[in-house]
Coordinates of C-alpha atoms and ligand atoms in Angstrom, one line a residue:
M1 CA 8.8 -156.5 8.2
T2 CA 5.5 -158.1 7.2
A3 CA 2.4 -157.8 9.4
V4 CA 2.4 -161.4 10.3
R5 CA 6.1 -161.5 11.2
L6 CA 5.5 -158.4 13.2
L7 CA 2.8 -160.3 15.1
S8 CA 4.9 -163.3 15.5
T9 CA 7.8 -161.3 16.9
T10 CA 5.6 -159.3 19.3
V11 CA 3.7 -162.2 20.6
A12 CA 6.9 -164.0 21.3
T13 CA 8.3 -161.0 23.3
P14 CA 8.5 -161.9 26.9
V15 CA 6.6 -159.8 29.4
E16 CA 8.3 -159.3 32.7
G17 CA 9.4 -162.5 34.3
T18 CA 7.9 -164.7 31.6
Q19 CA 9.1 -167.0 28.9
P20 CA 8.9 -166.0 25.2
V21 CA 7.4 -169.3 24.1
R22 CA 5.2 -171.9 25.6
Q23 CA 7.4 -173.8 28.0
P24 CA 8.5 -177.4 27.6
R25 CA 5.8 -179.4 29.3
T26 CA 6.2 -183.1 29.9
F27 CA 4.2 -183.3 33.1
P28 CA 4.0 -186.6 35.0
R29 CA 0.7 -187.8 36.3
L30 CA 2.1 -186.8 39.7
F31 CA 0.1 -183.6 39.2
G32 CA -3.1 -185.4 40.1
S33 CA -1.8 -186.2 43.5
L34 CA -0.1 -182.9 43.9
L35 CA -3.4 -181.2 43.1
L36 CA -5.2 -183.1 45.8
V37 CA -2.6 -182.0 48.4
V38 CA -2.9 -178.4 47.2
A39 CA -6.6 -178.4 47.1
A40 CA -6.8 -179.9 50.6
G41 CA -4.2 -177.6 52.2
I42 CA -3.4 -174.5 50.2
S43 CA -5.3 -172.1 52.3
T44 CA -6.5 -172.7 55.8
V45 CA -7.7 -169.0 55.9
G46 CA -10.2 -169.4 53.1
A47 CA -10.9 -173.1 53.2
V48 CA -14.5 -174.3 52.8
P49 CA -15.1 -177.4 54.8
A50 CA -17.1 -179.9 52.9
G51 CA -20.8 -179.3 53.7
A52 CA -20.4 -175.9 55.1
E53 CA -23.3 -173.6 54.5
P54 CA -23.0 -169.9 55.2
A55 CA -25.7 -168.1 57.1
P56 CA -28.3 -166.7 56.4
A57 CA -30.6 -169.4 55.3
V58 CA -32.4 -167.1 52.9
R59 CA -29.7 -165.7 50.5
P60 CA -30.0 -162.1 49.4
L61 CA -31.8 -162.0 46.1
G62 CA -29.0 -160.6 44.0
R63 CA -26.1 -162.6 45.5
I64 CA -25.4 -164.7 42.3
V65 CA -22.8 -164.9 39.6
P66 CA -23.1 -163.4 37.1
A67 CA -24.6 -160.3 38.8
P68 CA -28.2 -159.7 37.5
A69 CA -29.0 -156.6 35.6
S70 CA -31.8 -155.6 37.9
V71 CA -32.9 -156.8 41.4
Q72 CA -35.9 -155.6 43.4
P73 CA -35.9 -157.4 46.7
G74 CA -39.1 -157.4 48.8
G75 CA -41.9 -159.5 50.2
A76 CA -41.9 -162.8 51.9
P77 CA -39.7 -165.6 50.7
Y78 CA -40.9 -168.5 48.6
T79 CA -40.5 -171.9 50.2
L80 CA -40.2 -175.3 48.4
T81 CA -42.2 -178.0 50.1
P82 CA -42.9 -181.7 49.6
W83 CA -46.0 -180.6 47.6
T84 CA -44.3 -178.2 45.2
R85 CA -45.1 -178.8 41.5
I86 CA -43.1 -177.5 38.6
R87 CA -45.6 -176.1 36.1
V88 CA -44.7 -175.6 32.5
D89 CA -46.5 -174.2 29.5
D90 CA -48.5 -177.0 27.9
H91 CA -47.6 -176.0 24.4
S92 CA -43.8 -175.9 24.8
R93 CA -41.6 -179.0 24.5
E94 CA -38.6 -177.0 25.5
A95 CA -40.2 -175.5 28.6
R96 CA -41.1 -179.0 29.7
Q97 CA -37.5 -180.2 29.1
I98 CA -36.2 -177.3 31.1
G99 CA -38.7 -178.1 33.9
T100 CA -37.6 -181.7 33.9
Y101 CA -33.9 -180.5 34.1
L102 CA -34.8 -178.3 37.1
A103 CA -36.6 -181.2 38.8
R104 CA -33.6 -183.5 38.3
I105 CA -31.4 -180.9 40.0
L106 CA -33.7 -180.3 42.9
R107 CA -35.0 -183.8 43.7
P108 CA -32.0 -185.6 45.2
S109 CA -31.2 -182.9 47.8
T110 CA -34.7 -181.9 48.7
G111 CA -36.1 -185.4 48.6
Y112 CA -39.3 -183.9 47.1
A113 CA -41.2 -185.5 44.2
L114 CA -41.5 -182.2 42.3
P115 CA -43.7 -183.4 39.5
V116 CA -43.5 -181.5 36.2
T117 CA -47.0 -180.7 35.1
D118 CA -48.9 -178.5 32.7
D119 CA -51.9 -178.1 35.0
H120 CA -53.3 -174.7 35.6
L121 CA -53.5 -174.8 39.4
P122 CA -52.0 -171.8 41.1
G123 CA -48.8 -171.8 43.1
G124 CA -45.6 -173.9 42.7
I125 CA -42.7 -173.1 40.4
R126 CA -43.9 -171.9 37.1
L127 CA -41.9 -171.8 33.8
R128 CA -43.5 -169.5 31.3
L129 CA -42.6 -168.6 27.7
S130 CA -44.1 -165.2 27.0
P131 CA -44.4 -164.0 23.4
R132 CA -45.2 -160.5 24.7
D133 CA -42.0 -160.1 26.7
Q134 CA -39.8 -159.3 23.7
G135 CA -37.7 -157.0 25.9
L136 CA -36.2 -160.1 27.5
G137 CA -34.7 -161.0 24.1
E138 CA -33.1 -164.3 23.2
E139 CA -31.6 -165.0 26.6
G140 CA -33.2 -162.8 29.2
Y141 CA -35.6 -163.7 31.9
R142 CA -37.6 -162.5 34.9
L143 CA -37.8 -164.3 38.2
E144 CA -40.6 -163.4 40.6
S145 CA -40.5 -164.8 44.1
T146 CA -43.5 -164.4 46.4
R147 CA -44.8 -166.4 49.4
G148 CA -47.3 -168.2 47.1
S149 CA -45.3 -168.9 43.9
L150 CA -42.1 -168.6 42.1
T151 CA -42.4 -167.6 38.4
L152 CA -39.7 -167.8 35.8
T153 CA -40.7 -165.9 32.6
A154 CA -38.7 -165.7 29.4
H155 CA -39.3 -164.8 25.7
K156 CA -37.2 -167.7 24.5
P157 CA -36.2 -171.1 26.0
A158 CA -32.6 -170.0 26.5
G159 CA -33.9 -167.3 28.9
L160 CA -35.9 -169.9 30.8
F161 CA -32.8 -172.1 31.1
H162 CA -30.7 -169.2 32.4
A163 CA -33.5 -168.4 34.9
V164 CA -33.2 -171.9 36.2
Q165 CA -29.4 -171.3 36.8
T166 CA -30.3 -168.2 38.8
L167 CA -32.9 -170.1 40.8
R168 CA -30.2 -172.8 41.7
Q169 CA -28.0 -170.1 43.0
L170 CA -30.8 -168.5 45.1
L171 CA -31.4 -171.7 46.9
P172 CA -28.9 -173.0 49.6
A173 CA -25.7 -174.4 48.1
S174 CA -26.6 -177.9 49.5
V175 CA -29.3 -178.0 46.8
E176 CA -26.4 -179.2 44.5
K177 CA -25.7 -182.3 46.6
D178 CA -26.8 -185.7 45.5
S179 CA -28.3 -186.9 48.8
R180 CA -31.1 -185.6 50.9
Q181 CA -30.4 -182.5 53.0
Q182 CA -32.4 -181.1 55.9
V183 CA -32.4 -177.4 55.0
P184 CA -35.2 -174.9 54.6
W185 CA -35.5 -174.4 50.8
K186 CA -36.3 -170.7 50.6
V187 CA -35.9 -168.1 47.9
A188 CA -35.9 -164.5 49.0
G189 CA -38.9 -162.5 48.0
G190 CA -38.6 -160.0 45.1
T191 CA -38.0 -159.7 41.3
I192 CA -34.9 -160.2 39.2
T193 CA -35.0 -159.0 35.6
D194 CA -32.0 -160.0 33.7
T195 CA -30.5 -159.8 30.2
P196 CA -26.9 -160.3 29.0
R197 CA -24.5 -157.6 28.1
Y198 CA -22.9 -159.7 25.3
A199 CA -24.3 -162.4 23.0
Y200 CA -20.9 -164.3 22.9
R201 CA -19.9 -165.7 26.3
G202 CA -17.5 -168.5 25.6
A203 CA -15.1 -171.0 27.1
M204 CA -12.6 -172.9 25.0
L205 CA -11.3 -176.4 25.8
D206 CA -8.1 -177.7 24.1
V207 CA -8.9 -181.3 23.4
S208 CA -5.8 -181.6 21.2
R209 CA -2.8 -181.3 23.5
H210 CA -4.6 -183.8 25.8
F211 CA -7.7 -185.6 24.7
F212 CA -10.8 -185.4 26.9
T213 CA -13.6 -187.9 26.7
V214 CA -17.2 -187.1 25.8
D215 CA -18.1 -187.5 29.5
Q216 CA -15.4 -185.1 30.5
V217 CA -16.6 -182.5 28.0
K218 CA -20.2 -183.0 29.1
R219 CA -19.2 -182.4 32.7
Y220 CA -17.5 -179.2 31.8
I221 CA -20.5 -178.1 29.8
D222 CA -22.7 -178.5 32.9
Q223 CA -20.3 -176.4 34.9
L224 CA -20.3 -173.7 32.2
A225 CA -24.1 -173.6 32.0
L226 CA -24.3 -172.7 35.7
Y227 CA -22.6 -169.4 34.9
K228 CA -24.7 -168.7 31.8
I229 CA -21.8 -169.4 29.4
N230 CA -23.3 -169.9 25.9
K231 CA -20.4 -170.9 23.6
L232 CA -18.2 -174.0 23.9
H233 CA -15.2 -173.5 21.6
L234 CA -13.5 -176.9 21.0
H235 CA -9.9 -176.7 19.8
L236 CA -10.2 -179.9 17.8
S237 CA -6.8 -180.0 16.0
D238 CA -3.2 -179.1 16.7
D239 CA 0.3 -180.4 16.3
Q240 CA -0.2 -183.1 18.9
G241 CA -3.6 -184.5 17.9
W242 CA -6.5 -184.4 15.4
R243 CA -9.6 -185.1 17.4
I244 CA -12.6 -185.3 15.0
A245 CA -13.3 -188.1 12.5
I246 CA -13.4 -186.8 8.9
D247 CA -14.7 -189.5 6.6
S248 CA -12.9 -188.3 3.5
W249 CA -9.6 -188.2 5.3
P250 CA -9.8 -191.0 7.9
R251 CA -6.2 -191.1 8.9
L252 CA -6.5 -187.6 10.4
A253 CA -8.3 -189.1 13.4
T254 CA -7.1 -192.7 13.4
Y255 CA -3.4 -191.8 13.1
G256 CA -3.3 -188.1 13.7
G257 CA -5.3 -188.5 16.9
S258 CA -3.5 -191.5 18.2
T259 CA -1.3 -189.7 20.7
Q260 CA -1.0 -186.5 22.8
V261 CA 1.4 -184.4 24.8
G262 CA 3.7 -186.7 26.7
G263 CA 3.1 -189.6 24.4
G264 CA -0.2 -191.0 25.9
R265 CA -2.9 -192.7 23.9
G266 CA -4.8 -189.7 22.7
G267 CA -8.1 -190.3 21.1
H268 CA -10.7 -188.7 18.8
Y269 CA -14.4 -188.1 18.6
T270 CA -16.4 -190.2 16.2
R271 CA -19.3 -188.5 14.4
K272 CA -21.5 -190.1 17.0
D273 CA -19.4 -188.8 19.9
Y274 CA -19.3 -185.3 18.5
Q275 CA -23.1 -185.4 18.0
E276 CA -23.4 -186.5 21.7
I277 CA -21.4 -183.4 22.7
L278 CA -23.5 -181.2 20.4
G279 CA -26.7 -182.6 21.9
H280 CA -25.6 -182.1 25.4
A281 CA -24.4 -178.6 24.7
A282 CA -27.7 -177.8 23.0
S283 CA -29.6 -179.1 26.0
R284 CA -27.6 -176.6 28.1
Y285 CA -28.2 -173.8 25.5
L286 CA -24.5 -173.7 24.5
E287 CA -23.5 -173.4 20.9
V288 CA -20.4 -175.4 19.9
V289 CA -17.7 -173.5 18.0
P290 CA -15.4 -176.1 16.4
E291 CA -11.9 -175.1 15.6
I292 CA -9.5 -176.5 13.0
D293 CA -6.3 -174.6 13.5
M294 CA -4.6 -173.7 10.2
P295 CA -2.2 -173.2 8.5
G296 CA 0.1 -173.6 11.5
H297 CA -0.5 -176.0 14.3
T298 CA -1.0 -178.8 11.7
N299 CA 1.6 -181.4 12.5
A300 CA -1.0 -184.1 13.2
A301 CA -2.6 -183.6 9.8
L302 CA 0.8 -183.4 8.1
A303 CA 1.9 -186.6 9.8
S304 CA -1.3 -188.4 8.6
Y305 CA -1.0 -187.5 4.9
A306 CA 2.4 -187.1 3.2
E307 CA 0.8 -185.2 0.2
L308 CA -0.2 -182.3 2.5
N309 CA 3.5 -181.5 2.9
C310 CA 5.4 -179.3 0.5
S311 CA 8.2 -181.9 0.7
G312 CA 5.8 -184.8 0.1
I313 CA 7.3 -186.5 3.2
A314 CA 5.2 -186.9 6.3
P315 CA 6.8 -185.8 9.6
P316 CA 6.5 -188.0 12.7
L317 CA 3.7 -187.5 15.2
Y318 CA 4.6 -184.9 17.8
T319 CA 4.1 -185.2 21.5
G320 CA 6.1 -182.2 22.7
T321 CA 4.8 -178.7 23.5
D322 CA 6.6 -176.4 21.1
V323 CA 4.6 -174.1 18.8
G324 CA 5.1 -172.5 15.4
F325 CA 7.0 -175.3 13.5
S326 CA 4.3 -176.7 11.2
S327 CA 2.5 -175.3 8.2
L328 CA 0.1 -176.6 5.6
C329 CA 1.6 -176.3 2.1
V330 CA 0.0 -173.1 0.8
P331 CA 0.9 -173.4 -2.9
K332 CA -0.3 -177.0 -3.3
P333 CA -3.9 -177.4 -4.7
V334 CA -4.4 -180.5 -2.6
T335 CA -4.3 -178.3 0.5
Y336 CA -7.6 -176.7 -0.6
D337 CA -9.2 -180.1 -1.4
F338 CA -8.3 -181.1 2.1
V339 CA -9.7 -177.8 3.7
D340 CA -12.8 -178.0 1.6
D341 CA -13.5 -181.6 2.7
V342 CA -12.8 -180.9 6.4
V343 CA -14.9 -177.8 6.5
R344 CA -17.7 -179.3 4.5
E345 CA -18.0 -182.3 6.8
L346 CA -17.5 -180.3 10.0
A347 CA -20.0 -177.7 8.9
A348 CA -22.6 -180.3 8.1
L349 CA -22.2 -181.9 11.5
T350 CA -22.3 -178.6 13.4
P351 CA -25.6 -176.7 13.9
G352 CA -23.9 -173.6 15.2
R353 CA -23.2 -170.6 13.0
Y354 CA -19.4 -170.4 13.6
L355 CA -16.4 -172.3 12.3
H356 CA -13.0 -171.3 13.8
I357 CA -10.1 -171.6 11.5
G358 CA -7.3 -170.8 14.0
G359 CA -4.6 -168.8 12.2
D360 CA -2.4 -168.2 15.2
E361 CA 1.3 -168.7 15.6
A362 CA 1.9 -169.5 11.9
H363 CA 5.6 -168.9 12.3
S364 CA 6.5 -171.3 9.6
T365 CA 4.2 -169.8 7.0
S366 CA 5.5 -166.7 5.1
H367 CA 3.3 -163.6 5.4
A368 CA 2.4 -163.7 1.7
D369 CA 1.4 -167.4 2.0
Y370 CA -0.6 -166.7 5.2
V371 CA -2.6 -164.0 3.4
A372 CA -3.1 -166.2 0.3
F373 CA -4.2 -169.1 2.5
M374 CA -6.7 -167.0 4.4
D375 CA -8.0 -165.5 1.1
K376 CA -8.8 -169.0 -0.1
V377 CA -10.0 -170.6 3.0
Q378 CA -12.4 -168.0 4.4
P379 CA -14.7 -168.3 1.3
I380 CA -14.8 -172.1 1.8
V381 CA -16.2 -171.5 5.3
A382 CA -18.8 -169.2 3.8
K383 CA -19.6 -171.7 1.1
Y384 CA -20.7 -174.2 3.7
G385 CA -22.8 -171.6 5.5
K386 CA -20.6 -170.7 8.5
T387 CA -19.2 -167.5 9.8
V388 CA -15.4 -167.4 10.2
V389 CA -13.8 -167.0 13.6
G390 CA -10.0 -166.7 13.7
W391 CA -7.3 -165.9 16.3
H392 CA -6.5 -162.2 16.0
Q393 CA -3.6 -162.8 13.6
L394 CA -6.3 -163.1 11.0
T395 CA -6.4 -159.3 11.0
G396 CA -2.9 -159.4 9.4
A397 CA -4.7 -160.9 6.4
T398 CA -8.1 -159.7 5.1
P399 CA -10.9 -160.9 7.5
A400 CA -14.0 -161.9 5.6
K401 CA -17.1 -159.8 6.0
G402 CA -18.8 -160.7 9.3
A403 CA -15.7 -162.6 10.6
L404 CA -14.9 -162.5 14.3
A405 CA -11.3 -162.1 15.5
Q406 CA -10.3 -163.6 18.8
Y407 CA -7.9 -161.3 20.6
W408 CA -5.4 -163.2 22.8
G409 CA -2.7 -160.5 23.3
L410 CA -1.2 -159.3 26.5
D411 CA -0.5 -156.0 28.2
G412 CA 2.9 -156.4 26.7
T413 CA 1.7 -157.0 23.1
S414 CA 3.1 -154.3 20.8
D415 CA 1.1 -151.1 20.1
A416 CA 1.4 -152.0 16.4
E417 CA -0.3 -155.3 16.8
K418 CA -3.0 -153.9 19.0
A419 CA -3.5 -151.1 16.4
Q420 CA -3.9 -153.7 13.7
V421 CA -6.6 -155.5 15.5
A422 CA -8.3 -152.2 16.5
R423 CA -8.2 -151.1 12.9
A424 CA -9.9 -154.3 11.8
A425 CA -12.5 -153.8 14.5
R426 CA -13.2 -150.2 13.2
N427 CA -13.6 -151.7 9.7
G428 CA -16.3 -154.2 10.8
T429 CA -14.5 -157.2 12.2
G430 CA -16.1 -158.3 15.5
L431 CA -14.0 -159.1 18.5
I432 CA -14.0 -161.9 21.0
L433 CA -11.8 -160.8 23.8
S434 CA -9.5 -163.5 25.4
P435 CA -6.5 -161.5 26.7
A436 CA -4.0 -164.2 27.7
D437 CA -2.8 -162.3 30.8
R438 CA -6.5 -162.0 32.0
V439 CA -8.5 -165.0 30.9
Y440 CA -6.3 -167.8 29.8
L441 CA -7.4 -170.4 32.3
D442 CA -4.1 -172.4 31.8
M443 CA -2.0 -169.6 33.3
K444 CA -0.8 -170.3 36.8
Y445 CA -2.5 -168.4 39.6
N446 CA 0.9 -167.9 41.3
K447 CA 4.4 -169.4 41.3
D448 CA 3.2 -172.3 43.4
T449 CA 0.4 -173.4 41.2
P450 CA 1.2 -177.0 40.3
L451 CA -0.4 -177.0 36.9
G452 CA -0.4 -174.5 34.0
L453 CA 2.0 -172.2 32.2
D454 CA 3.2 -168.7 33.0
W455 CA 4.3 -167.2 29.6
A456 CA 1.5 -164.6 30.0
G457 CA 2.3 -164.1 33.7
F458 CA 0.5 -165.3 36.8
V459 CA -3.3 -164.6 36.8
E460 CA -4.9 -164.4 40.2
V461 CA -8.7 -164.3 40.5
R462 CA -8.9 -160.5 40.8
R463 CA -6.8 -160.0 37.7
S464 CA -9.0 -162.2 35.6
Y465 CA -12.1 -160.3 36.6
D466 CA -11.0 -156.7 36.9
W467 CA -11.0 -155.3 33.3
D468 CA -13.7 -154.0 31.0
P469 CA -14.3 -155.7 27.6
A470 CA -15.8 -152.5 26.1
T471 CA -12.7 -150.4 26.7
Y472 CA -10.0 -153.0 26.8
L473 CA -8.4 -152.7 23.4
P474 CA -7.3 -149.1 22.6
G475 CA -8.9 -147.8 19.5
A476 CA -11.4 -150.6 19.1
P477 CA -15.0 -149.4 19.4
G478 CA -17.0 -151.0 22.2
S479 CA -19.7 -151.8 19.6
A480 CA -17.2 -154.2 17.9
V481 CA -17.0 -156.4 20.9
A482 CA -19.1 -159.5 20.4
G483 CA -18.1 -160.8 23.8
V484 CA -15.5 -162.7 25.9
E485 CA -14.1 -166.2 26.0
A486 CA -11.9 -168.0 28.5
P487 CA -9.6 -170.5 26.7
L488 CA -8.1 -173.5 28.6
W489 CA -5.1 -174.9 26.8
S490 CA -4.2 -178.4 27.9
E491 CA -0.4 -178.9 27.7
T492 CA -0.4 -179.5 31.4
I493 CA -4.1 -180.4 31.9
S494 CA -5.2 -184.0 31.5
T495 CA -8.1 -184.7 33.9
S496 CA -11.4 -183.2 34.9
D497 CA -9.8 -182.3 38.2
H498 CA -7.2 -180.3 36.4
I499 CA -9.8 -178.5 34.3
E500 CA -11.8 -177.6 37.4
F501 CA -8.8 -176.4 39.4
M502 CA -7.7 -174.0 36.7
A503 CA -11.2 -172.9 35.6
F504 CA -12.6 -172.3 39.0
P505 CA -12.9 -169.7 40.4
R506 CA -11.7 -167.6 37.4
L507 CA -14.3 -168.8 34.9
P508 CA -17.3 -167.3 36.8
G509 CA -15.6 -163.9 36.7
V510 CA -15.2 -164.1 32.9
A511 CA -18.8 -165.3 32.7
E512 CA -19.8 -162.2 34.7
L513 CA -17.8 -159.9 32.4
G514 CA -19.8 -161.4 29.5
W515 CA -23.2 -161.3 31.1
S516 CA -23.5 -158.4 33.7
P517 CA -23.9 -154.7 33.0
A518 CA -20.8 -152.7 33.3
S519 CA -22.5 -150.7 36.1
T520 CA -22.4 -153.8 38.4
H521 CA -18.6 -154.2 37.9
D522 CA -17.0 -153.9 41.4
W523 CA -14.3 -156.3 42.7
E524 CA -15.3 -155.7 46.4
A525 CA -18.9 -156.7 45.7
Y526 CA -17.9 -159.5 43.3
K527 CA -15.6 -161.2 45.7
V528 CA -18.4 -161.5 48.2
R529 CA -20.7 -163.0 45.6
L530 CA -17.9 -165.3 44.4
A531 CA -17.2 -166.4 48.0
A532 CA -20.8 -167.6 48.2
Q533 CA -20.0 -169.9 45.2
G534 CA -17.5 -171.8 47.3
P535 CA -19.9 -174.1 49.1
R536 CA -21.8 -174.5 45.8
M537 CA -18.7 -175.6 43.9
A538 CA -17.8 -177.9 46.8
A539 CA -21.2 -179.4 46.7
L540 CA -20.9 -180.0 43.0
G541 CA -17.5 -181.7 43.5
I542 CA -15.6 -179.0 41.7
D543 CA -12.1 -179.0 43.0
F544 CA -11.5 -175.2 42.9
Y545 CA -8.5 -173.1 43.8
R546 CA -9.1 -171.5 47.2
S547 CA -7.7 -168.1 46.3
P548 CA -6.7 -166.0 49.3
Q549 CA -8.1 -163.0 47.5
V550 CA -11.7 -164.3 48.1
P551 CA -13.4 -164.3 51.5
W552 CA -14.6 -167.9 51.4
P553 CA -17.0 -168.6 54.2
S554 CA -15.8 -170.7 57.0
A555 CA -18.1 -173.2 58.6
Ligands
ACM601 C1 -2.9 -169.0 21.1 O1 -2.8 -169.0 22.4 N1 -1.9 -169.4 20.4 C2 -4.1 -168.6 20.5

């Protein structure tokens, strides 16, 4: 049995009480209304009435998600007043932009003017970029809160941006509301010094099974930023839809993107749309990782261009939810012209360092063809200056030097498959950990969850948080772990409400696994910090799942 067949077989093996393949999913829009009913009534025990604000008025300094690396509480709190200014370093455009972003968050709820200035008067909220604080690295920061001033210091702008997210969470949750609130705006006294555990802290959105508009993606980006997620992986192509305009192969988007699961209208991003997403992500210090899934999951491309098929005949568009039935034609030279064009155009558009080439569930590609395909395609990615990311089946071929493999197995994945990935990790392939039975955000929380799938089992909030990336995959060195990523597949997900109900509150836990030191890992403490996010998510209009595992504050 070949390695890839081995993988295919083991991935398809059901774990207890689950289905071997993704289930048929033609879900009516009824879900939107069901969701509202569930969100309104699922749990009277942990419900967070709109507008509820837990005591005390001054939040303990460390009570944020992700948990900070170091907290030294002490001293009198800092208080925002109608006269507070946001002071930024005069030489930094980015510090000014971050100061303006902070002011825009704080103004509606405080009702204060909060001018952004580069004056040198003492006091106020100060945003500093400090060349000397190299220890804070690319993304770390220090927050110092005293009676007279609140100072955010970072070595790089991303750190300043993350410091702002911490400051948001230290203020009362009603700071997130868009109308004026009469609340004392205090930040507990003390110092937080904080740097991330992993450089790769991602979330994936499948825009192929259902298409999401630029505004929907931007909304999700804003929510990810609050928890210091720094990668947005966009699953841009699959059997059901091709979602990015490629000038040299225009029918991919215009025809291949014209529908979606269930037969709706679909859609695609023009270059301008994609650039708008990239720009918004960059303003939130997220790097976009675009994925073109190959050689399987390619029906939308095969339907758009007959010559990409070994038969020379284009299949019809596909609006169901099966997987594993499509493959690019590995022996045909035109396949590599196609891949070269797509990768060249996408790489030129994308400023980030990664390009994800998929490689999962290639059940209709022979093992020899899979290996041959990956041997040809990975150098194309390198030729256009990008680093390969692939789903972990890539380790059944020969991963390129520097490639990252995204592990999406389960507890029930075979030892042989886990060993194959671990072996690659020992040989230098980096790992992004996305175990499906932990962090797939499309898995149902329990049997009553109206959205989502259950082929990897039910994933309640504790299960998604309570594991350690460094020791997760037996035989893989902790040093190979680049980070974690929470994918959200969209067979059953078609609105922002759906995204939010499935992502929250599991996503903050994955963000914490990526950011916080292992020493802070503790479910009992985490659930209290997560509970404090309830009123904040409510104030932001995030329709989250009121898990009974979390002690949400009552009024
Ligand atoms: C996957 O869930 N097929 C990566």
